Amino acid sequence: MRQIVLTLILALGCLAETAQAQDAKAAIRQHYAATKAYVEQQQQVEAGGDIYPVTQCFTVQVKQNLPGTGYHQEDVKLYYREEQDSDEQIYPDLLLDFATKRYNFAARTYYEEYLYDQQERVEFIYAALPDLDEGKDCELRFYFNKGELIETIVKSRPMDGGTFETVYQGKTVPAAYSDSYESRLSAAKGIMDLFKTINANREL
């Protein structure tokens, strides 16, 4: 009897944890959709030559020649929001909301997105990158709740085109993608550090 009770308690705990993760994922997707809509709207304004509204974005570009792969360019865009509780400030505090990063090595291109929550913790990472060992294009998605990983989705397709298919979806990171995961976690922190450095040194 005691064993049955313990099993039921564990099962209920797992169900509650799963429900919480699904709620967090739904909230992340809603935040992501709203942010992407804002970014797209601002890009249309810029393309039309209008000055206002001003895109709330810091932009960083790196150009260099690398040994073995030649010309290398990185474009990083940091989209921010103003602190909500700063009505009395002339210049409200800025918080990083969303970042994109596009770069190349030789002819291979990479694209990444980073979404941050109200506490400046990464809550979603998207990466599109080539898997040269497998000869495939890959899409990686990592969802976080309060800084903790709650879901990983891996999709791939042949490099010559086709439809992306899900090859993994779960709460952990497959060993084959652990290096990519750790690299993107490091990039998420580096992007936040970059934002804070620019923010602290802008002219007001």
Short mmCIF file of C-alpha atoms in Angstrom, two decimals:
data_model
loop_
_atom_site.label_atom_id
_atom_site.label_comp_id
_atom_site.label_asym_id
_atom_site.label_seq_id
_atom_site.Cartn_x
_atom_site.Cartn_y
_atom_site.Cartn_z
CA MET A 1 0.00 0.00 0.00
CA ARG A 2 2.78 2.34 0.96
CA GLN A 3 4.54 1.67 -2.34
CA ILE A 4 1.35 2.48 -4.27
CA VAL A 5 0.97 5.81 -2.42
CA LEU A 6 4.59 6.75 -3.17
CA THR A 7 4.10 5.84 -6.82
CA LEU A 8 0.97 8.01 -7.03
CA ILE A 9 2.76 10.94 -5.38
CA LEU A 10 5.64 10.65 -7.84
CA ALA A 11 3.25 10.39 -10.77
CA LEU A 12 1.32 13.48 -9.66
CA GLY A 13 4.60 15.35 -9.20
CA CYS A 14 5.67 14.46 -12.73
CA LEU A 15 2.31 15.57 -14.13
CA ALA A 16 2.55 18.90 -12.29
CA GLU A 17 6.10 19.42 -13.54
CA THR A 18 5.06 18.65 -17.12
CA ALA A 19 2.11 21.06 -16.91
CA GLN A 20 4.34 23.79 -15.53
CA ALA A 21 6.86 23.27 -18.34
CA GLN A 22 4.10 23.42 -20.96
CA ASP A 23 2.73 26.66 -19.47
CA ALA A 24 6.23 28.16 -19.48
CA LYS A 25 6.78 27.08 -23.09
CA ALA A 26 3.47 28.62 -24.16
CA ALA A 27 4.42 31.91 -22.46
CA ILE A 28 7.83 31.87 -24.17
CA ARG A 29 6.22 31.32 -27.58
CA GLN A 30 3.84 34.22 -26.97
CA HIS A 31 6.74 36.49 -25.97
CA TYR A 32 8.75 35.34 -28.98
CA ALA A 33 5.88 35.96 -31.42
CA ALA A 34 5.30 39.48 -30.06
CA THR A 35 9.01 40.29 -30.24
CA LYS A 36 9.39 38.99 -33.80
CA ALA A 37 6.34 41.03 -34.86
CA TYR A 38 7.93 44.16 -33.39
CA VAL A 39 11.26 43.49 -35.11
CA GLU A 40 9.57 42.88 -38.46
CA GLN A 41 7.55 46.09 -38.09
CA GLN A 42 10.69 48.10 -37.39
CA GLN A 43 12.48 46.58 -40.38
CA GLN A 44 9.60 47.66 -42.61
CA VAL A 45 9.81 51.19 -41.22
CA GLU A 46 13.54 51.33 -41.90
CA ALA A 47 13.11 49.94 -45.42
CA GLY A 48 10.55 52.66 -46.14
CA GLY A 49 13.01 55.37 -45.16
CA ASP A 50 10.96 56.69 -42.24
CA ILE A 51 12.78 58.06 -39.21
CA TYR A 52 10.18 57.39 -36.54
CA PRO A 53 9.45 55.26 -34.65
CA VAL A 54 13.10 54.63 -33.87
CA THR A 55 14.09 50.98 -33.63
CA GLN A 56 15.18 50.27 -30.07
CA CYS A 57 18.27 48.36 -31.05
CA PHE A 58 22.06 48.35 -30.65
CA THR A 59 23.97 46.97 -33.64
CA VAL A 60 27.49 45.52 -33.65
CA GLN A 61 29.38 44.38 -36.75
CA VAL A 62 32.69 42.54 -36.88
CA LYS A 63 34.73 42.08 -40.05
CA GLN A 64 38.01 40.16 -40.24
CA ASN A 65 40.04 37.63 -42.20
CA LEU A 66 40.48 34.30 -40.43
CA PRO A 67 43.23 31.74 -41.13
CA GLY A 68 41.90 28.88 -43.25
CA THR A 69 38.39 30.24 -43.80
CA GLY A 70 39.10 33.75 -45.07
CA TYR A 71 36.64 36.62 -44.80
CA HIS A 72 34.46 36.50 -41.71
CA GLN A 73 31.62 38.82 -40.76
CA GLU A 74 29.40 38.89 -37.68
CA ASP A 75 26.28 41.01 -37.34
CA VAL A 76 24.71 41.24 -33.89
CA LYS A 77 21.50 43.13 -33.16
CA LEU A 78 20.39 43.76 -29.60
CA TYR A 79 16.74 44.75 -29.21
CA TYR A 80 15.90 46.29 -25.86
CA ARG A 81 12.93 47.53 -23.86
CA GLU A 82 12.63 50.31 -21.30
CA GLU A 83 12.23 49.51 -17.62
CA GLN A 84 8.53 49.74 -16.77
CA ASP A 85 8.99 51.22 -13.29
CA SER A 86 11.05 54.22 -14.36
CA ASP A 87 8.45 56.90 -15.18
CA GLU A 88 10.30 59.52 -13.18
CA GLN A 89 13.59 58.97 -15.01
CA ILE A 90 14.49 61.12 -18.02
CA TYR A 91 16.41 58.19 -19.46
CA PRO A 92 14.78 54.93 -18.31
CA ASP A 93 16.91 51.88 -17.64
CA LEU A 94 17.19 49.56 -20.63
CA LEU A 95 16.76 45.78 -20.56
CA LEU A 96 17.83 43.36 -23.27
CA ASP A 97 14.81 41.60 -24.72
CA PHE A 98 15.95 39.86 -27.91
CA ALA A 99 19.16 39.42 -29.90
CA THR A 100 20.02 38.07 -33.32
CA LYS A 101 23.44 36.94 -34.48
CA ARG A 102 24.41 36.15 -38.06
CA TYR A 103 27.91 35.07 -39.07
CA ASN A 104 29.89 32.94 -41.51
CA PHE A 105 32.87 30.63 -41.72
CA ALA A 106 33.95 30.39 -45.37
CA ALA A 107 30.76 29.69 -47.35
CA ARG A 108 28.83 28.33 -44.35
CA THR A 109 26.40 30.70 -42.67
CA TYR A 110 25.02 30.58 -39.14
CA TYR A 111 22.05 32.34 -37.60
CA GLU A 112 21.04 32.51 -33.95
CA GLU A 113 18.34 34.13 -31.83
CA TYR A 114 18.31 34.76 -28.08
CA LEU A 115 15.21 35.74 -26.08
CA TYR A 116 15.50 37.02 -22.49
CA ASP A 117 12.97 37.23 -19.67
CA GLN A 118 12.19 40.13 -17.31
CA GLN A 119 15.07 39.09 -15.02
CA GLU A 120 17.52 39.11 -17.97
CA ARG A 121 17.78 35.32 -18.00
CA VAL A 122 17.83 33.57 -21.37
CA GLU A 123 14.48 31.84 -21.97
CA PHE A 124 14.80 30.71 -25.58
CA ILE A 125 17.65 29.99 -28.01
CA TYR A 126 17.28 29.23 -31.70
CA ALA A 127 20.22 28.25 -33.89
CA ALA A 128 20.37 27.37 -37.59
CA LEU A 129 23.67 25.78 -38.49
CA PRO A 130 25.23 23.21 -40.83
CA ASP A 131 26.19 19.77 -39.51
CA LEU A 132 29.21 19.12 -41.69
CA ASP A 133 29.80 15.63 -40.29
CA GLU A 134 26.29 14.49 -41.23
CA GLY A 135 25.96 16.66 -44.34
CA LYS A 136 22.76 18.23 -43.02
CA ASP A 137 21.29 21.58 -42.05
CA CYS A 138 20.19 21.69 -38.41
CA GLU A 139 17.82 23.76 -36.32
CA LEU A 140 18.24 23.75 -32.55
CA ARG A 141 15.68 25.11 -30.10
CA PHE A 142 16.24 25.36 -26.36
CA TYR A 143 13.50 26.47 -23.95
CA PHE A 144 14.24 27.66 -20.40
CA ASN A 145 12.11 28.39 -17.34
CA LYS A 146 13.73 30.64 -14.74
CA GLY A 147 17.13 29.86 -16.24
CA GLU A 148 16.66 26.07 -16.26
CA LEU A 149 16.43 24.04 -19.47
CA ILE A 150 12.94 22.54 -19.89
CA GLU A 151 12.94 21.35 -23.50
CA THR A 152 15.23 20.72 -26.46
CA ILE A 153 14.07 20.32 -30.05
CA VAL A 154 16.44 19.25 -32.84
CA LYS A 155 15.42 19.30 -36.50
CA SER A 156 17.45 18.50 -39.60
CA ARG A 157 17.25 18.20 -43.38
CA PRO A 158 19.67 17.40 -46.22
CA MET A 159 21.90 20.31 -47.22
CA ASP A 160 20.53 20.23 -50.76
CA GLY A 161 17.12 21.24 -49.42
CA GLY A 162 13.90 19.63 -48.30
CA THR A 163 11.71 19.83 -45.23
CA PHE A 164 13.07 19.96 -41.69
CA GLU A 165 12.09 16.92 -39.65
CA THR A 166 12.24 16.53 -35.88
CA VAL A 167 14.99 14.12 -34.86
CA TYR A 168 14.81 14.75 -31.12
CA GLN A 169 12.46 16.39 -28.61
CA GLY A 170 12.95 16.04 -24.89
CA LYS A 171 13.98 17.57 -21.57
CA THR A 172 17.72 17.03 -21.99
CA VAL A 173 20.34 17.70 -24.67
CA PRO A 174 21.52 14.74 -26.79
CA ALA A 175 25.26 14.08 -26.48
CA ALA A 176 25.77 14.82 -30.18
CA TYR A 177 24.57 18.40 -29.59
CA SER A 178 26.02 19.08 -26.15
CA ASP A 179 28.90 21.16 -27.55
CA SER A 180 26.47 23.27 -29.59
CA TYR A 181 24.31 23.74 -26.50
CA GLU A 182 27.21 24.82 -24.30
CA SER A 183 28.46 27.15 -27.05
CA ARG A 184 25.05 28.86 -27.30
CA LEU A 185 24.77 29.17 -23.53
CA SER A 186 28.14 30.91 -23.53
CA ALA A 187 27.01 33.12 -26.42
CA ALA A 188 23.82 34.05 -24.52
CA LYS A 189 25.94 35.28 -21.61
CA GLY A 190 28.38 37.03 -23.93
CA ILE A 191 25.56 38.85 -25.71
CA MET A 192 24.14 40.02 -22.38
CA ASP A 193 27.59 41.24 -21.33
CA LEU A 194 27.96 43.05 -24.67
CA PHE A 195 24.59 44.75 -24.21
CA LYS A 196 25.46 45.90 -20.71
CA THR A 197 28.82 47.26 -21.88
CA ILE A 198 27.24 49.26 -24.70
CA ASN A 199 24.42 50.43 -22.44
CA ALA A 200 26.83 51.63 -19.77
CA ASN A 201 28.94 53.60 -22.26
CA ARG A 202 26.35 55.24 -24.50
CA GLU A 203 26.22 59.04 -24.63
CA LEU A 204 23.21 60.61 -22.88
#
